Coordinates of N, CA, C and O in Angstrom, one line a residue:
X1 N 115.2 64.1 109.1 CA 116.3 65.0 109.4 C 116.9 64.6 110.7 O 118.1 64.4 111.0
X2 N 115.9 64.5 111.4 CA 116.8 63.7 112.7 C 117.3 62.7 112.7 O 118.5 62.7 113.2
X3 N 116.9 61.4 112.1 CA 117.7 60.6 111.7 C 118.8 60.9 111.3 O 119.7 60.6 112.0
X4 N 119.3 61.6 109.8 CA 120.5 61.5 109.6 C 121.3 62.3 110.3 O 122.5 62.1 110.0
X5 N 121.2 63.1 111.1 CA 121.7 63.7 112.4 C 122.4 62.8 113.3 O 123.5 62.8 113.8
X6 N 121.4 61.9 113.6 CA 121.9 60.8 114.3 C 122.8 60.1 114.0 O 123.6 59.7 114.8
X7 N 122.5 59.8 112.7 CA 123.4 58.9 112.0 C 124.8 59.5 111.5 O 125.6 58.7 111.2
X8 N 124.9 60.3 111.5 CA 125.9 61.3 111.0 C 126.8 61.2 112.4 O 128.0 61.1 112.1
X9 N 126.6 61.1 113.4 CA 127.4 60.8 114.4 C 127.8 60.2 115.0 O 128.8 60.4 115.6
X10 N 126.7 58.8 114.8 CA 126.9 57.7 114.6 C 128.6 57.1 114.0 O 129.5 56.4 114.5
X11 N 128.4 58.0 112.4 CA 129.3 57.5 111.8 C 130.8 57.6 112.4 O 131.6 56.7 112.4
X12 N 131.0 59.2 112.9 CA 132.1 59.8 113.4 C 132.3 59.5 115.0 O 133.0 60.2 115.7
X13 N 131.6 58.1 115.5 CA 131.8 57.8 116.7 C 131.0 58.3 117.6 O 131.4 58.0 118.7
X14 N 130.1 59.0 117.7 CA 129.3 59.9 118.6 C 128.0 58.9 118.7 O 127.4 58.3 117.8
X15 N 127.8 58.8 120.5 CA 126.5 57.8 120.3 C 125.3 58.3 120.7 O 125.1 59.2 121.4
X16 N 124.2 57.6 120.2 CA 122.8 58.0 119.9 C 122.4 59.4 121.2 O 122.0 60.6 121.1
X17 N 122.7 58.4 122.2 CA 122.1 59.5 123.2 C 123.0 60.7 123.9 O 122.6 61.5 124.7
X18 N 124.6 60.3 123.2 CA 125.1 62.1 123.0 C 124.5 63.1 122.9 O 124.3 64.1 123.5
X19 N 124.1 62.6 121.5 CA 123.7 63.7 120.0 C 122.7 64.3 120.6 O 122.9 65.5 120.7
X20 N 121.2 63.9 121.3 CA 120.2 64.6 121.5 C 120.5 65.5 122.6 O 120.0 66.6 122.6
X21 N 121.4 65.3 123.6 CA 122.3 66.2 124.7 C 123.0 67.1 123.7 O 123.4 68.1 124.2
X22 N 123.2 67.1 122.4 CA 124.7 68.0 122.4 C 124.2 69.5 122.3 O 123.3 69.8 121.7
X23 N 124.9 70.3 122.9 CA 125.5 71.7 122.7 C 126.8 72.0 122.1 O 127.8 71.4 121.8
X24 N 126.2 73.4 121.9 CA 126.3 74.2 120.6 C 128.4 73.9 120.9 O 129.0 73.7 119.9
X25 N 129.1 74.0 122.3 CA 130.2 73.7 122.3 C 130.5 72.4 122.3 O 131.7 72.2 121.9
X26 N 130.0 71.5 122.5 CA 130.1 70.2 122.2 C 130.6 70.1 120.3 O 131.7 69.7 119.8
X27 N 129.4 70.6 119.6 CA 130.2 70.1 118.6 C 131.2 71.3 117.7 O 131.7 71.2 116.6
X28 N 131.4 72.1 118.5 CA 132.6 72.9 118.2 C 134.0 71.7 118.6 O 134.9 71.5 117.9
X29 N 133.8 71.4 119.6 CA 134.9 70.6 120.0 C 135.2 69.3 119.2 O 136.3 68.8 119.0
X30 N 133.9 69.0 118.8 CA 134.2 67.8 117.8 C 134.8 68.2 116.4 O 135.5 67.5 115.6
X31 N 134.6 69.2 116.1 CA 134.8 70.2 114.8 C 136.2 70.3 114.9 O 137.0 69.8 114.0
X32 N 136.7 71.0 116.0 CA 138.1 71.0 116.1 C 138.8 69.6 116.3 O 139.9 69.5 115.7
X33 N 138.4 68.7 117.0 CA 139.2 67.4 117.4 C 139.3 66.9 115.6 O 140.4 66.7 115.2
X34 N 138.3 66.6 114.8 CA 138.1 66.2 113.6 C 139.3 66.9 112.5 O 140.1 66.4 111.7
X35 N 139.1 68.3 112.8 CA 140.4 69.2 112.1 C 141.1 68.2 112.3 O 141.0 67.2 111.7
X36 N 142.0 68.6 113.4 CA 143.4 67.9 114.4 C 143.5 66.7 113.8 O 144.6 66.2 113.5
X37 N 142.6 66.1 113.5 CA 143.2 64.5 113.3 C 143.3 64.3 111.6 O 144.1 63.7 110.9
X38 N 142.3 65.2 111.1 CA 142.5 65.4 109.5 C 143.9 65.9 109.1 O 144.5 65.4 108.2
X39 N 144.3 66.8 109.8 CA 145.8 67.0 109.6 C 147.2 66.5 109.7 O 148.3 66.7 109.2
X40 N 146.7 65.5 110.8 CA 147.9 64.6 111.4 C 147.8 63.3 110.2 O 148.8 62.8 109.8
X41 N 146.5 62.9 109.7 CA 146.4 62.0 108.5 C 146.8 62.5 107.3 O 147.6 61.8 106.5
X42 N 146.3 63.8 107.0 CA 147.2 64.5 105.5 C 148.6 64.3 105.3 O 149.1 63.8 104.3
X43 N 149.0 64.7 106.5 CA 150.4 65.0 106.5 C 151.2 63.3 106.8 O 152.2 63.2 106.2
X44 N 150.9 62.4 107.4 CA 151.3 61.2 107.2 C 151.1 60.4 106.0 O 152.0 59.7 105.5
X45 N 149.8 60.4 105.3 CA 149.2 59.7 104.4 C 149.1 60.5 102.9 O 149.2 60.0 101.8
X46 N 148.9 61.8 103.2 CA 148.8 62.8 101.9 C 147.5 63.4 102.0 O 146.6 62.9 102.7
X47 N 147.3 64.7 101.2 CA 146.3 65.0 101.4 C 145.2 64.2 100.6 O 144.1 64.2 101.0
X48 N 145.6 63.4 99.2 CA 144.3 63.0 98.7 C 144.3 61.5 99.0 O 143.8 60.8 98.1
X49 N 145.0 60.7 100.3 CA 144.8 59.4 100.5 C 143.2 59.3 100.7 O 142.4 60.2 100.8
X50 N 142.9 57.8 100.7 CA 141.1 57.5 101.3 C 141.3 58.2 102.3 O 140.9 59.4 102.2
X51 N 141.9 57.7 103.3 CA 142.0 58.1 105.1 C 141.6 59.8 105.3 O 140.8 60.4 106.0
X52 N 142.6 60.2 104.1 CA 142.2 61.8 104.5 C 141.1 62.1 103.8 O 140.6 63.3 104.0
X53 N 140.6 61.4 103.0 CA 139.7 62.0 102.5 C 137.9 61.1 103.6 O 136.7 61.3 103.9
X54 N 138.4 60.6 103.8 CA 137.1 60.0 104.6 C 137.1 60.8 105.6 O 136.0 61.3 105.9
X55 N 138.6 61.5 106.9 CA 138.6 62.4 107.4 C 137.7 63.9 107.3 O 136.8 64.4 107.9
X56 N 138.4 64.0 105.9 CA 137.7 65.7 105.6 C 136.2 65.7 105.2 O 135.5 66.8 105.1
X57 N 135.6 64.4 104.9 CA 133.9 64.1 104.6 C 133.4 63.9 106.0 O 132.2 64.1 106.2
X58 N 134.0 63.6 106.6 CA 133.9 64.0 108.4 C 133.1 65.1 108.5 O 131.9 65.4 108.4
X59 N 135.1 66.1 108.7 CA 135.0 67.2 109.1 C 133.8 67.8 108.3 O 132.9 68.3 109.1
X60 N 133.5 67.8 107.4 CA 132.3 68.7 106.3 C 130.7 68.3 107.1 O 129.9 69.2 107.4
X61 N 130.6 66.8 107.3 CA 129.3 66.4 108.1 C 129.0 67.4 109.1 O 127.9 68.0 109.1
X62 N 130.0 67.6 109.9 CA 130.2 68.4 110.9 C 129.8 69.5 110.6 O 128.7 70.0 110.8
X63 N 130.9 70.3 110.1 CA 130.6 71.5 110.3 C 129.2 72.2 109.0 O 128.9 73.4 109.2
X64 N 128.6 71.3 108.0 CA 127.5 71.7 107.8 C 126.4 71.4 108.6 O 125.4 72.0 108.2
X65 N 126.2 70.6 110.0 CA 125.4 70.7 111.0 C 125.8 72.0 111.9 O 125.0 72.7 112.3
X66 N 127.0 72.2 112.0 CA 127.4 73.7 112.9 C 126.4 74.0 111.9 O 125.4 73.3 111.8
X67 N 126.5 75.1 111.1 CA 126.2 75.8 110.1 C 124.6 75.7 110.2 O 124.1 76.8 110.6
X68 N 123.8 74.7 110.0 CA 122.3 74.0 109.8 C 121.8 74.6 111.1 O 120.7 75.3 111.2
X69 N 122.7 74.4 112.3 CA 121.8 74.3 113.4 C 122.0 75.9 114.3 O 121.1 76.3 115.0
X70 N 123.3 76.9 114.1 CA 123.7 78.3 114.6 C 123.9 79.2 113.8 O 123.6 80.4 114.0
X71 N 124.9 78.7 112.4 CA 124.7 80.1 111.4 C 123.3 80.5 111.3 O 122.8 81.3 112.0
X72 N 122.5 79.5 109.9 CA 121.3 79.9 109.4 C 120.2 80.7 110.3 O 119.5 81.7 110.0
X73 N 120.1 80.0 111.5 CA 119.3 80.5 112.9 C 119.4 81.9 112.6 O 118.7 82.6 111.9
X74 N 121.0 82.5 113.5 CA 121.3 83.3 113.5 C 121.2 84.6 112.3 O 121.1 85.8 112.5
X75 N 121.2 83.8 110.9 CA 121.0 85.0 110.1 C 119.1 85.4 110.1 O 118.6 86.5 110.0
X76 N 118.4 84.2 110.1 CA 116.7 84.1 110.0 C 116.7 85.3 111.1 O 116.2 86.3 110.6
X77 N 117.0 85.4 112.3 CA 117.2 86.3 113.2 C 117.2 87.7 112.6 O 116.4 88.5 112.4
X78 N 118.8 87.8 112.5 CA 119.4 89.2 112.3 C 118.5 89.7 111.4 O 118.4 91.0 111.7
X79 N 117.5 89.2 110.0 CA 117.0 89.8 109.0 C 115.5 90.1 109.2 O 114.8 90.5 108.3
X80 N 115.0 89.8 110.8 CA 113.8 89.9 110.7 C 113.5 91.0 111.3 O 112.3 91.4 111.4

């Protein structure tokens, strides 16, 4: 699991010894910068070019680790 964590950031330019630093705003920030640039590619290239689509398989990496590492937490929480 940590591995592909790693590697997942890897992919999107993020390096090894970021990732074990990162906070919870950190990859909000990347979440949004990843948006921003998916859209500036949609809209030059289309939305179903490679470019945007390697883009939005990004964004998705991403925000299913948001998700993995603050939603689920948070609901295991709220239901106990």
């Amino acid at each position: 699991m940590v591995a592909n964590f790693l590697s997942m950031f890897s992919i999107i330019g993020v390096s090894p010894e970021r990732t074990t630093a990162m906070i919870k705003q950190d990859l909000i920030a990347l979440i949004e910068k990843k948006r921003t640039e998916l859209i500036q590619v949609a809209v030059t290239n289309g939305l179903t070019s490679s470019i945007a689509i390697h883009y939005s398989q990004e964004l998705d990496h991403l925000l299913n680790e948001y998700n993995r590492k603050y939603i689920k937490k948070t609901r295991r929480v709220a239901s106990l």
